[in-house]
CSV table of C-alpha atoms and ligand atoms in Angstrom, one decimal:
chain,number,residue,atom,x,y,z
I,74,UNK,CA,-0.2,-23.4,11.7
I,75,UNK,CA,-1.0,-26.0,9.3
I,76,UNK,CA,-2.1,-24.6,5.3
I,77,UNK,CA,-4.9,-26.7,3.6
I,78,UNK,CA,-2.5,-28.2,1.1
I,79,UNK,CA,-0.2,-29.2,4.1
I,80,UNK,CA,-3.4,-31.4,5.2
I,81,UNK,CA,-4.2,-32.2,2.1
I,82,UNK,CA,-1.0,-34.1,2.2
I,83,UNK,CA,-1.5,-35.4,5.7
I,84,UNK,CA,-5.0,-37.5,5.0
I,85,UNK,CA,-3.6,-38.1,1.6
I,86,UNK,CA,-5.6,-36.0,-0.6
I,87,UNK,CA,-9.4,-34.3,0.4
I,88,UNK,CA,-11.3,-35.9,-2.6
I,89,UNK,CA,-14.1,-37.8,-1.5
I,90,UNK,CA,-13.6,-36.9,2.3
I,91,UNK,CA,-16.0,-35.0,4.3
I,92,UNK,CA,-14.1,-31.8,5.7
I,93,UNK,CA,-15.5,-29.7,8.9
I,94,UNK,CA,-15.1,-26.3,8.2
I,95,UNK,CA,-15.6,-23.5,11.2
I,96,UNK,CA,-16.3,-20.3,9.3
I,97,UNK,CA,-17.5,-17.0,11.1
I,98,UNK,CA,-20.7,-16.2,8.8
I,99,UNK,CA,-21.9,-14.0,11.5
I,100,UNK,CA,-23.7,-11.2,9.1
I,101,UNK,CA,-25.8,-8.0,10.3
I,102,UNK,CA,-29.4,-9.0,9.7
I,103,UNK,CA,-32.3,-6.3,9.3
I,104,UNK,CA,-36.1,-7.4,9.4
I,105,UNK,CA,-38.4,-5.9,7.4
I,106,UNK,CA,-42.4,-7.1,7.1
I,107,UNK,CA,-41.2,-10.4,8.7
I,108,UNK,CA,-38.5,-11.4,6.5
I,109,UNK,CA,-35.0,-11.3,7.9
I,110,UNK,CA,-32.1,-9.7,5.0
I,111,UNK,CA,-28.9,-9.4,5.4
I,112,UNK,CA,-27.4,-5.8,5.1
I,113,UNK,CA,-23.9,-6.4,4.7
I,114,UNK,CA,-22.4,-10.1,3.5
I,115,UNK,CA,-18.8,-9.4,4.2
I,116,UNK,CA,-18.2,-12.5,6.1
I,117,UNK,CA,-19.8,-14.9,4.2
I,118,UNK,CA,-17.8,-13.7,0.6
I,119,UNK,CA,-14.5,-13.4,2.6
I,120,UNK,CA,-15.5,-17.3,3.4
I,121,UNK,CA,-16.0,-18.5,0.2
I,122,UNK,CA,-12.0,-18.8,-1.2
I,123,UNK,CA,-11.7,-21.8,1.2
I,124,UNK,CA,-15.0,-23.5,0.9
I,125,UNK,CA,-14.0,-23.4,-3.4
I,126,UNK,CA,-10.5,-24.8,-2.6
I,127,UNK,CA,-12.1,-27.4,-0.8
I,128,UNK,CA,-15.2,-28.0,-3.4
I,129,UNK,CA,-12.2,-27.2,-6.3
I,130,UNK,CA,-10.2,-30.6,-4.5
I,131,UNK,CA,-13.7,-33.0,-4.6
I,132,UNK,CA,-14.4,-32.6,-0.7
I,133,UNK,CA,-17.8,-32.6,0.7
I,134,UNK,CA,-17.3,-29.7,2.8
I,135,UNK,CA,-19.1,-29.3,6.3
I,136,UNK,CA,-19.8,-25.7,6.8
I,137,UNK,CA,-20.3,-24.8,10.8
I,138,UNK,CA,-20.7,-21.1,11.9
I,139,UNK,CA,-23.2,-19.1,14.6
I,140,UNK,CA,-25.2,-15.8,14.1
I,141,UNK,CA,-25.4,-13.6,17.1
I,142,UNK,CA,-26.1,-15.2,21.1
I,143,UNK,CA,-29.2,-17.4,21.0
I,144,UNK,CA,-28.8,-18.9,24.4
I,145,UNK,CA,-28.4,-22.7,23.6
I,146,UNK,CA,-31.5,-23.7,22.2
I,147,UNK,CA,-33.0,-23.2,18.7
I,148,UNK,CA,-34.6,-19.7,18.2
I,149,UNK,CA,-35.9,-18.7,14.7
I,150,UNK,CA,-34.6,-15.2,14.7
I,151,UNK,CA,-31.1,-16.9,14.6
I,152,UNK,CA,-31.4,-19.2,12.1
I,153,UNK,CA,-28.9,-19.7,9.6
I,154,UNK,CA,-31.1,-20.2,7.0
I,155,UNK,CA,-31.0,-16.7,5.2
I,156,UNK,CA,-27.4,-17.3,5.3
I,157,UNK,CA,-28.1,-20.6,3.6
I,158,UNK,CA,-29.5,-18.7,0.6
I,159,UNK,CA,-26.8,-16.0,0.6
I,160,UNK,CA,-24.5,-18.8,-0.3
I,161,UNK,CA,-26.3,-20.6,-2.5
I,162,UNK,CA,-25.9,-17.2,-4.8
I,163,UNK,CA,-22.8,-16.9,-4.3
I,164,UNK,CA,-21.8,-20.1,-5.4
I,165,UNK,CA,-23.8,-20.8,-8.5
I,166,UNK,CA,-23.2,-24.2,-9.7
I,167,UNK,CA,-22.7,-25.6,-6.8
I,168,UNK,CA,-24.9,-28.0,-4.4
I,169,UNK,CA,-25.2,-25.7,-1.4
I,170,UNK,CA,-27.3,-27.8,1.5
I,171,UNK,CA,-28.9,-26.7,4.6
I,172,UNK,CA,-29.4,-29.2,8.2
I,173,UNK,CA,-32.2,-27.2,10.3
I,174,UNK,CA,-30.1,-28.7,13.2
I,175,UNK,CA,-26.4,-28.8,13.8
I,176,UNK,CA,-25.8,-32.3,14.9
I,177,UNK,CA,-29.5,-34.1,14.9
I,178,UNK,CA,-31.4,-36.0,12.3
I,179,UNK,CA,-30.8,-32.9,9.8
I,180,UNK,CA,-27.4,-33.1,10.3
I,181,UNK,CA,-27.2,-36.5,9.6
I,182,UNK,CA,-29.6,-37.0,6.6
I,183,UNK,CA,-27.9,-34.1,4.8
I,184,UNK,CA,-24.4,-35.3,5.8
I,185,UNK,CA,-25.3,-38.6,4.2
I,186,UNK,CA,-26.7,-37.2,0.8
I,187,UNK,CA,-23.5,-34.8,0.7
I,188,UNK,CA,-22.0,-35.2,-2.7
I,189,UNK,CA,-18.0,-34.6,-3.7
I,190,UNK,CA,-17.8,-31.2,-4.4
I,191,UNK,CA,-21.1,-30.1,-2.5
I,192,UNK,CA,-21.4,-28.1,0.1
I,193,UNK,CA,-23.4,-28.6,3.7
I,194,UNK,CA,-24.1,-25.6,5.8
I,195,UNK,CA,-25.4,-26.3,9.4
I,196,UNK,CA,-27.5,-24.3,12.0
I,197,UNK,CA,-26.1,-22.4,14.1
I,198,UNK,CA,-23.9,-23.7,16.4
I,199,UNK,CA,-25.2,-21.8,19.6
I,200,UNK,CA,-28.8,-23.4,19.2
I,201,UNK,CA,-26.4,-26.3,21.3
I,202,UNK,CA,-25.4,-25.6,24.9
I,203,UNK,CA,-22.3,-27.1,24.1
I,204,UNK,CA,-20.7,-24.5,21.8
I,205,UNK,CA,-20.1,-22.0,24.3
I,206,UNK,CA,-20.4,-23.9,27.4
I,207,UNK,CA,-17.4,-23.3,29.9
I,208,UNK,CA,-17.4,-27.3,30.9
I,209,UNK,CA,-14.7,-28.9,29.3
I,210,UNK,CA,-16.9,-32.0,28.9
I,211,UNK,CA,-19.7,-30.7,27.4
I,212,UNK,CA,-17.9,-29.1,25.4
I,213,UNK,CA,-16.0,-32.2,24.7
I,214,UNK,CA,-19.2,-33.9,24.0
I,215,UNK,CA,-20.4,-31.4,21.3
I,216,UNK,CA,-16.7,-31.4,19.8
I,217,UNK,CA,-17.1,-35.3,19.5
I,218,UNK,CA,-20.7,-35.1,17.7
I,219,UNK,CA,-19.6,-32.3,14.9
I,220,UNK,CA,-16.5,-34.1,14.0
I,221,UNK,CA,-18.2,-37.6,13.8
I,222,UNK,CA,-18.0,-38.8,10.2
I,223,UNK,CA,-15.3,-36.2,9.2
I,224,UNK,CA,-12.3,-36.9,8.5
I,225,UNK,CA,-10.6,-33.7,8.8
I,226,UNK,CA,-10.8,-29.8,10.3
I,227,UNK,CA,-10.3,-26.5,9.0
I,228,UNK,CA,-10.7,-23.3,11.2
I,229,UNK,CA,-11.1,-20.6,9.4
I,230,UNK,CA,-13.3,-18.6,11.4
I,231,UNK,CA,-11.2,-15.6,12.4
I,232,UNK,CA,-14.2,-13.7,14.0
I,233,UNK,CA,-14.5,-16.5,16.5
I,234,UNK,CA,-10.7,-17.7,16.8
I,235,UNK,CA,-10.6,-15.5,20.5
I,236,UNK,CA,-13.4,-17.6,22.0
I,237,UNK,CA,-12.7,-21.1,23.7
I,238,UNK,CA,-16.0,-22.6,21.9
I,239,UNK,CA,-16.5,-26.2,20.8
I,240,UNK,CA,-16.2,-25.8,17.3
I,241,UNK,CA,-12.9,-23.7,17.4
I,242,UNK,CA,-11.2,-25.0,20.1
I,243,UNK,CA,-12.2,-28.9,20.9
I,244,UNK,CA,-13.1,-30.4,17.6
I,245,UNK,CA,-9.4,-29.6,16.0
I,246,UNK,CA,-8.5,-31.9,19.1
I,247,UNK,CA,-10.4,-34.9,17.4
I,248,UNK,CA,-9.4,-34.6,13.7
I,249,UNK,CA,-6.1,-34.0,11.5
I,250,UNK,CA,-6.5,-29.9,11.4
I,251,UNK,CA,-5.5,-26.6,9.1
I,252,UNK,CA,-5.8,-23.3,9.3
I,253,UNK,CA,-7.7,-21.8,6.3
I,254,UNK,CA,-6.6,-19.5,4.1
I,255,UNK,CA,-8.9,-16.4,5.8
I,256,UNK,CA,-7.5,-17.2,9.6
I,257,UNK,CA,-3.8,-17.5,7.6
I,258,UNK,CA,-4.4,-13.8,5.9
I,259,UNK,CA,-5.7,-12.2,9.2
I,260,UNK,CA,-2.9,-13.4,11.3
I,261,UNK,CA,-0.6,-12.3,8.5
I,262,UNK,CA,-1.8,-9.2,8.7
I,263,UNK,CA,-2.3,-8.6,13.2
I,264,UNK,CA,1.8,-9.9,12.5
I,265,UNK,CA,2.5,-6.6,10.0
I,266,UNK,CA,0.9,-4.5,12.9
I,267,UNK,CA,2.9,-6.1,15.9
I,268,UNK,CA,6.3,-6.3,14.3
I,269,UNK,CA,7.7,-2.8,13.5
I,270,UNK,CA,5.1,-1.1,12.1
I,271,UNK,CA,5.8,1.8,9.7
I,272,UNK,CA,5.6,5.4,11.8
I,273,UNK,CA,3.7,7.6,12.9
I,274,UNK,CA,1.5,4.0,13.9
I,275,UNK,CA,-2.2,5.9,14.2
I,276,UNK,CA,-5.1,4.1,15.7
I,277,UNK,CA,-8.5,4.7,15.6
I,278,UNK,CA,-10.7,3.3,18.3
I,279,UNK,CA,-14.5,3.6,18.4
I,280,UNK,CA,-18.0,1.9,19.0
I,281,UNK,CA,-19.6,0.7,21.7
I,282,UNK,CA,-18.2,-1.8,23.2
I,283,UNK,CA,-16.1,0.1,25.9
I,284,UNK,CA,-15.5,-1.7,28.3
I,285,UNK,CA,-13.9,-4.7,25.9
I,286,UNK,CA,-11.7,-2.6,24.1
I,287,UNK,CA,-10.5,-0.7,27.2
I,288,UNK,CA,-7.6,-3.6,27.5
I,289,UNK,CA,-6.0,-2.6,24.0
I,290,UNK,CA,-5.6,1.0,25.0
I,291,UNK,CA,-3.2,-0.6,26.9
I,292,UNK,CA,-1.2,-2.3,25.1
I,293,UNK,CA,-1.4,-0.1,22.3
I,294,UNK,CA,0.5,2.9,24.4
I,295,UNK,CA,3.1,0.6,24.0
I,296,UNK,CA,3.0,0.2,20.9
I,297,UNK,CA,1.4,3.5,18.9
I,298,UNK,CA,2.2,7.0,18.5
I,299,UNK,CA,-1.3,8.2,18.3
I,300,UNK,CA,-4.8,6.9,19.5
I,301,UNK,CA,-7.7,9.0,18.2
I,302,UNK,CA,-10.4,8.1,20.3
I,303,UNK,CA,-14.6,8.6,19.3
I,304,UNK,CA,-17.7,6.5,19.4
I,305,UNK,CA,-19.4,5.3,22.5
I,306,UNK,CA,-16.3,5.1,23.8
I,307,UNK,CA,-15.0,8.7,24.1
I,308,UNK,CA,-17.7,10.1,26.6
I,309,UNK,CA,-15.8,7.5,28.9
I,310,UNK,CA,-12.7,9.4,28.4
I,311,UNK,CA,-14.6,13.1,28.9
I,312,UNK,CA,-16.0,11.7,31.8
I,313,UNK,CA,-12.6,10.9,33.2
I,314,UNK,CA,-11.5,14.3,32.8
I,315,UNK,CA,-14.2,15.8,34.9
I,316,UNK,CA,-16.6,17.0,32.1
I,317,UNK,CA,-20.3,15.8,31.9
I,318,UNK,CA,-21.4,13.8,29.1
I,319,UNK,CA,-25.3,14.3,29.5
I,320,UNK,CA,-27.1,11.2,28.8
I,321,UNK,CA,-24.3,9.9,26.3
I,322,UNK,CA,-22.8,5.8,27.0
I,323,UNK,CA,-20.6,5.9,30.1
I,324,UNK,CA,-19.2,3.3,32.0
I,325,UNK,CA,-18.5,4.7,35.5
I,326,UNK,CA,-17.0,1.5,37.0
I,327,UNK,CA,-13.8,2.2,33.9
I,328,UNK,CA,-13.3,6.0,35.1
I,329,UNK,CA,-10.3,5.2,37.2
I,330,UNK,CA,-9.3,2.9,34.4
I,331,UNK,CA,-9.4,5.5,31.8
I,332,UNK,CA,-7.5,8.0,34.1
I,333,UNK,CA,-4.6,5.5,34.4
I,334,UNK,CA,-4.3,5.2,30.5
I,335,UNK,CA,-4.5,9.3,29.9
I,336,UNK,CA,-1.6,9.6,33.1
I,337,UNK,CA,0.5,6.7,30.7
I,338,UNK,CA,0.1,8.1,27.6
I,339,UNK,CA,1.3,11.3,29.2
I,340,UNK,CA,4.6,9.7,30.6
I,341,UNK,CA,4.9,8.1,27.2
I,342,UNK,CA,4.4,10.7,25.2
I,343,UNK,CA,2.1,9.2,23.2
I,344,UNK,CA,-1.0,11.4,21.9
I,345,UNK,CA,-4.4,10.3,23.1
I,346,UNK,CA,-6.7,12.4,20.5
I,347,UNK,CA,-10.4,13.4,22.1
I,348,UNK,CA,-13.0,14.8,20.2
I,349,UNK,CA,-13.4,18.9,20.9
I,350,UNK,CA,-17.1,18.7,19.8
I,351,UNK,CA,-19.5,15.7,19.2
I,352,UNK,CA,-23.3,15.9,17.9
I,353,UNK,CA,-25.2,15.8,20.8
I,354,UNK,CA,-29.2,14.2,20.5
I,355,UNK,CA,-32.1,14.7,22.5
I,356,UNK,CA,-32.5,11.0,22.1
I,357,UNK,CA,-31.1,7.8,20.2
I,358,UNK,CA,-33.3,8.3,16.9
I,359,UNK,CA,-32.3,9.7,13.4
I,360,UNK,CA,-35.4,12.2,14.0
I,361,UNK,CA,-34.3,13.4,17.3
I,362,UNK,CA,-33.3,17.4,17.7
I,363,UNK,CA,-29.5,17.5,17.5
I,364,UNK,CA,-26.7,20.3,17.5
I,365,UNK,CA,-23.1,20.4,17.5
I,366,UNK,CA,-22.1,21.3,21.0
I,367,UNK,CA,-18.4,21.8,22.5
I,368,UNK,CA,-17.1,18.1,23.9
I,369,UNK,CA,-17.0,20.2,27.5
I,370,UNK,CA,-20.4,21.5,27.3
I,371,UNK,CA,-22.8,18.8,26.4
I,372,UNK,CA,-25.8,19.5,27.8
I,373,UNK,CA,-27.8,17.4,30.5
I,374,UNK,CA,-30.5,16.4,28.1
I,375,UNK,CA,-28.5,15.5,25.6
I,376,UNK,CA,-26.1,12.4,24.5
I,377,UNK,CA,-23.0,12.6,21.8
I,378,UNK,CA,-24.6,10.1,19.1
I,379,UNK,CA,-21.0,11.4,16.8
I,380,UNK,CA,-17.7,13.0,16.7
I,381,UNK,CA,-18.3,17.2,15.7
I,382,UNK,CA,-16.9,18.7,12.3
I,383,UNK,CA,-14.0,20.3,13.7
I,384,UNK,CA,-13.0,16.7,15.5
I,385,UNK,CA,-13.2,14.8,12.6
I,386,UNK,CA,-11.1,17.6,10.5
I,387,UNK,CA,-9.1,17.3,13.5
I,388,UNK,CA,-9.0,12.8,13.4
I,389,UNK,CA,-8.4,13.4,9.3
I,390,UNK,CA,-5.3,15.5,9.5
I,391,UNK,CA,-3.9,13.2,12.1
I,392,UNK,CA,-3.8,10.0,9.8
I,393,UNK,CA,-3.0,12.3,7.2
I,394,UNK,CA,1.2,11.3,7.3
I,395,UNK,CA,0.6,8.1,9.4
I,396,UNK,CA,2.7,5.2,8.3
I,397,UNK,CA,0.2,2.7,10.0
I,398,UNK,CA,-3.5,2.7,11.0
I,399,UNK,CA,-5.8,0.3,12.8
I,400,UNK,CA,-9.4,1.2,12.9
I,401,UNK,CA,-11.6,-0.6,15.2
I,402,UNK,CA,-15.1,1.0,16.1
I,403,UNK,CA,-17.3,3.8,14.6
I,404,UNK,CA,-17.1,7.4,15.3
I,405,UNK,CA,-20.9,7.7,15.9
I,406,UNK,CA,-24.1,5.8,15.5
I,407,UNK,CA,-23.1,5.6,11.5
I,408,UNK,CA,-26.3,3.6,10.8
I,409,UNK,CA,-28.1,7.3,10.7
I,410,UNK,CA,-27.2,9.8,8.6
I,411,UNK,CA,-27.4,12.4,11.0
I,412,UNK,CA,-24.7,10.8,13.0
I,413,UNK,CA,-22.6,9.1,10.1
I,414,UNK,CA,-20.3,12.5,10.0
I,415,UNK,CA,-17.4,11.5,12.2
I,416,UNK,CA,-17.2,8.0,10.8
I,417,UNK,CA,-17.4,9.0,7.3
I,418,UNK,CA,-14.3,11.3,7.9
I,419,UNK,CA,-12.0,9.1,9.3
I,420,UNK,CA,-12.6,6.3,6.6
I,421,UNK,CA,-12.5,9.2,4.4
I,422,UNK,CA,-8.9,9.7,5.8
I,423,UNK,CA,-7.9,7.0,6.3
I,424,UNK,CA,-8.7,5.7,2.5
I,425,UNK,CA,-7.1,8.9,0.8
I,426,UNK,CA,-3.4,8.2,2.8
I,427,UNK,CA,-0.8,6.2,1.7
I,428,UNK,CA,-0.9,4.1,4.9
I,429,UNK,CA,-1.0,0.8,5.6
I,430,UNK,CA,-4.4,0.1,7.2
I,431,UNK,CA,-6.3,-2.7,8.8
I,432,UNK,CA,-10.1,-2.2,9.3
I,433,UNK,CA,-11.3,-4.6,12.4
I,434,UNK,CA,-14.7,-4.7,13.9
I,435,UNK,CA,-17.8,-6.2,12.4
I,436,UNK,CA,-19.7,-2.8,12.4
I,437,UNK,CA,-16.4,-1.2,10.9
I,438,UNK,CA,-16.2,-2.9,7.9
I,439,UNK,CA,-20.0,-2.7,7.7
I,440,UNK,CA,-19.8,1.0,7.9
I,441,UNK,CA,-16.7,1.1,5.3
I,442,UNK,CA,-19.1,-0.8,3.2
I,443,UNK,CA,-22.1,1.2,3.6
I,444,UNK,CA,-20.4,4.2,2.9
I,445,UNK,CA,-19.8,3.6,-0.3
I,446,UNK,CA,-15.7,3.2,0.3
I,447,UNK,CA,-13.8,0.8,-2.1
I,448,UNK,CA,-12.1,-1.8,-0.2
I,449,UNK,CA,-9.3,-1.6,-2.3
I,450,UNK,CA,-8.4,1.7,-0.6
I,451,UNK,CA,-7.3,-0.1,2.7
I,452,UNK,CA,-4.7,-2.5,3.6
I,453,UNK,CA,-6.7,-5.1,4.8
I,454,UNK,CA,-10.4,-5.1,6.0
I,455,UNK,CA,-10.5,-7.6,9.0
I,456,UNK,CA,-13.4,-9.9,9.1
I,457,UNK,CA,-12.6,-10.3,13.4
I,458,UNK,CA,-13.2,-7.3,15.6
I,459,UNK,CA,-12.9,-9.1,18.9
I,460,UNK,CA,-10.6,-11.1,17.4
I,461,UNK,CA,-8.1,-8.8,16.2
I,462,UNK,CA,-7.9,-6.5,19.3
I,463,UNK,CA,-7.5,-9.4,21.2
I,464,UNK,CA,-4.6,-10.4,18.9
I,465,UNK,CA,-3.0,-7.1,19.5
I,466,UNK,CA,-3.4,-7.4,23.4
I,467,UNK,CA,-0.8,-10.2,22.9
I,468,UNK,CA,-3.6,-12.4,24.7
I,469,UNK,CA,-3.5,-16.2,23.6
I,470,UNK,CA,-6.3,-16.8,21.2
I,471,UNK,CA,-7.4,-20.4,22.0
I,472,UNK,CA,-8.8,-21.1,18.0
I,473,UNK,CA,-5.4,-20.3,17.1
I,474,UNK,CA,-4.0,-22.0,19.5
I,475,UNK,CA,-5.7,-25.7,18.6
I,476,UNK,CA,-4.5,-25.4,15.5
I,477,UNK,CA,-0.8,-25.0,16.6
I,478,UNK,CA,-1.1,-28.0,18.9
T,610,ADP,P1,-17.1,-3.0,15.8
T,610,ADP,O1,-18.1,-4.0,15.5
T,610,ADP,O2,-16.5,-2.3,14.7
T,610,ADP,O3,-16.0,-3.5,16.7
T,610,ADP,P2,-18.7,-2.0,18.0
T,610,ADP,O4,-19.5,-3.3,17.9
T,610,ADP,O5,-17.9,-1.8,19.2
T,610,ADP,O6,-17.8,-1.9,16.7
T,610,ADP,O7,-19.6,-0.7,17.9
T,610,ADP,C1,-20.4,-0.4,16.8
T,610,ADP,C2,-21.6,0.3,17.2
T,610,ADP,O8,-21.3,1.5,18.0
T,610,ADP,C3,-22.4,0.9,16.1
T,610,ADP,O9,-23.6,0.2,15.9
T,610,ADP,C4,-22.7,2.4,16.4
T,610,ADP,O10,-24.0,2.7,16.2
T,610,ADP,C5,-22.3,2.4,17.9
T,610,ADP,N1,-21.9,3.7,18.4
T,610,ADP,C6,-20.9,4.5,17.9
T,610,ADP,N2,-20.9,5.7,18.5
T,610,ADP,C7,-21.8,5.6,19.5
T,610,ADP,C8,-22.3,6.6,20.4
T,610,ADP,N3,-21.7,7.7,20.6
T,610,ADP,N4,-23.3,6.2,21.3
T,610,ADP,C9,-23.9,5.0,21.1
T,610,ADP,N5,-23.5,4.1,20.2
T,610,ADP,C10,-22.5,4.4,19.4
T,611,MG,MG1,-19.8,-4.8,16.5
């Protein structure tokens, strides 16, 4: 993949050109009395080193990005614009603009006013069918719009880099394009974890998106000595076994699934780690009555909102002596303290060893974050959950790809 200064040298310098950035400022947002905030800004401050080397060169820098799934059409709640004032903090000094469209009459009178050295942040890209759309031409057609008056590309959106969207997968097709220095890092990084990773190689999978990270397990027992499993995910894996999980997440249709992965680790001889007790709820609220109960024995009522004590003792000695850890998913519903436990250990853990580790997953990092962790204690805190465990699949990730062609 192309580096900045490598198209820098292509177009003959960025001065004065207007560059098309695709960053991944996809940030948690909580409302409160009406007014959208965002809790955790990760994203947007791992995007600014590459917005400043642009705005540090004199380009007019065209920043592109979405916020959660609005279905193609404009829809407040999704609006960039908080976003739009998050950066304009975090870049003092600098003309930060905002288009209330991506590629209408906003677009354009902002795009014409946009000073050397200034920077233009557009809506989000999904308020356009054409972002996400699976035709090639519509796609195409969006693609053709966002790159119209730019004269060059730079993906650095890692969080998005495994979808085959307009903005990271058509538009490099229509302008001289680079990889910025975030997508460089990540990959970097998703490399260190592929090729001969220092043993024991632990990983930690959580959160709630079973069914999508089902496919890793996979490849991982290839690949890991370990797999602690908690979160949503685990009651999956109980399931499979023959206990009952209550009213805990479970995805039936993956039971058979999950059985094939425990048989394979089995044969392998690599460890598969499942909770022994979780904090079971009477429902999905902070307030709700809840007890630790054995993993076995969790009651109809009642679902595992978090890993138990003696699991996460259990999770903590196990990354104790790793070599390598990848994190990806929360032990428990973190975002209340009652259930924060499980997820507090293992960062706990997996901050006090001497491991090299690698954080992925949005809510992850948010979690590392709201905990109260320094970042410095961990190798690397991804900025791409999707994205990474995708990356360790060995599947093709289409932004990446683009910006090989
Ligand atoms: P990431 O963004 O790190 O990849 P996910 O998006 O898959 O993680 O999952 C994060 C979410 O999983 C968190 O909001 C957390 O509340 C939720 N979660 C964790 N454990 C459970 C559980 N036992 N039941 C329901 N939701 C859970
Ligand atoms: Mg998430």
């Amino acid at each position: 993949m192309r580096s900045l200064e490598q198209l820098a040298a292509e177009v003959d310098g960025l001065g004065g050109k207007r560059v098309l950035v695709r960053s991944d400022l996809n940030v948690p947002l909580a409302e409160e009395d009406g007014v959208r905030r965002i809790t955790d800004d990760g994203r947007i401050r791992a995007s600014l080193p590459t917005w400043q080397a642009l705005l540090d060169q004199g380009a007019r820098v065209v920043v592109c990005a979405h916020l959660g799934r609005p279905k193609g059409e404009p829809e407040e709640k999704y609006s960039l614009a908080p976003v739009a004032e998050r950066v304009r903090e975090l870049l003092p000094g600098t003309t930060v603009r905002f288009a209330t469209d991506l590629v209408g009459e906003s677009a354009r009178a902002q795009g014409d006013a946009l000073g050397d050295g200034e920077l233009l942040l557009l809506e989000n890209l999904r308020f356009e069918k054409g972002e996400t759309s699976k035709d090639d031409d519509e796609r195409g057609r969006l693609a053709r719009d966002l790159a119209d008056g730019a004269s060059a590309y730079v993906g650095d959106g890692f969080g998005a880099v495994h979808r085959k969207h307009a903005s990271v997968y058509d538009v490099p097709r229509h302008l001289p394009s680079a990889a910025g220095g975030l997508v460089l890092a990540e990959v970097e990084v998703l490399r260190r974890l592929t090729t001969d990773p220092a043993r024991p190689y632990v990983v930690v999978l959580g959160g709630s998106k079973v069914s999508d990270k089902l496919g890793v397990i996979e490849a991982l027992l290839g690949a890991a000595d370990k797999i602690l499993v908690g979160g949503g995910m685990v009651f999956t894996f109980l399931a499979a076994q023959g206990h009952d999980v209550g009213s805990s997440l479970l995805e039936r249709d993956q039971l058979d699934r999950v059985r094939g992965y425990l048989a394979t680790a089995a044969e392998r001889g690599v460890q598969i780690v499942l909770p022994t007790d979780v904090v079971a709820a009477t429902a999905f609220s902070a307030d709700a009555d809840h007890a630790v109960v054995a993993a076995d024995a969790i009651p109809a009522d009642r679902m595992g909102l978090d890993i138990g004590p003696e699991s996460s003792a259990a999770f903590a000695s196990a990354l104790a002596d790793a070599g390598t850890v990848f994190w990806n998913g929360p032990m428990g519903v973190f975002e209340m303290e009652p259930y924060a436990g499980g997820t507090r250990a293992v960062a706990e853990a997996i901050a006090g060893s001497d491991a090299f580790s690698v954080v992925g997953g949005g809510d992850s990092a948010a979690a590392v974050r709201a905990l109260g962790l320094s970042e410095e204690d961990f190798g690397h805190i991804s900025t791409g959950g999707g994205a990474s465990l995708e990356y360790l699949q060995g599947d093709v990730l289409p932004g990446l790809q683009a910006l090989e062609d």
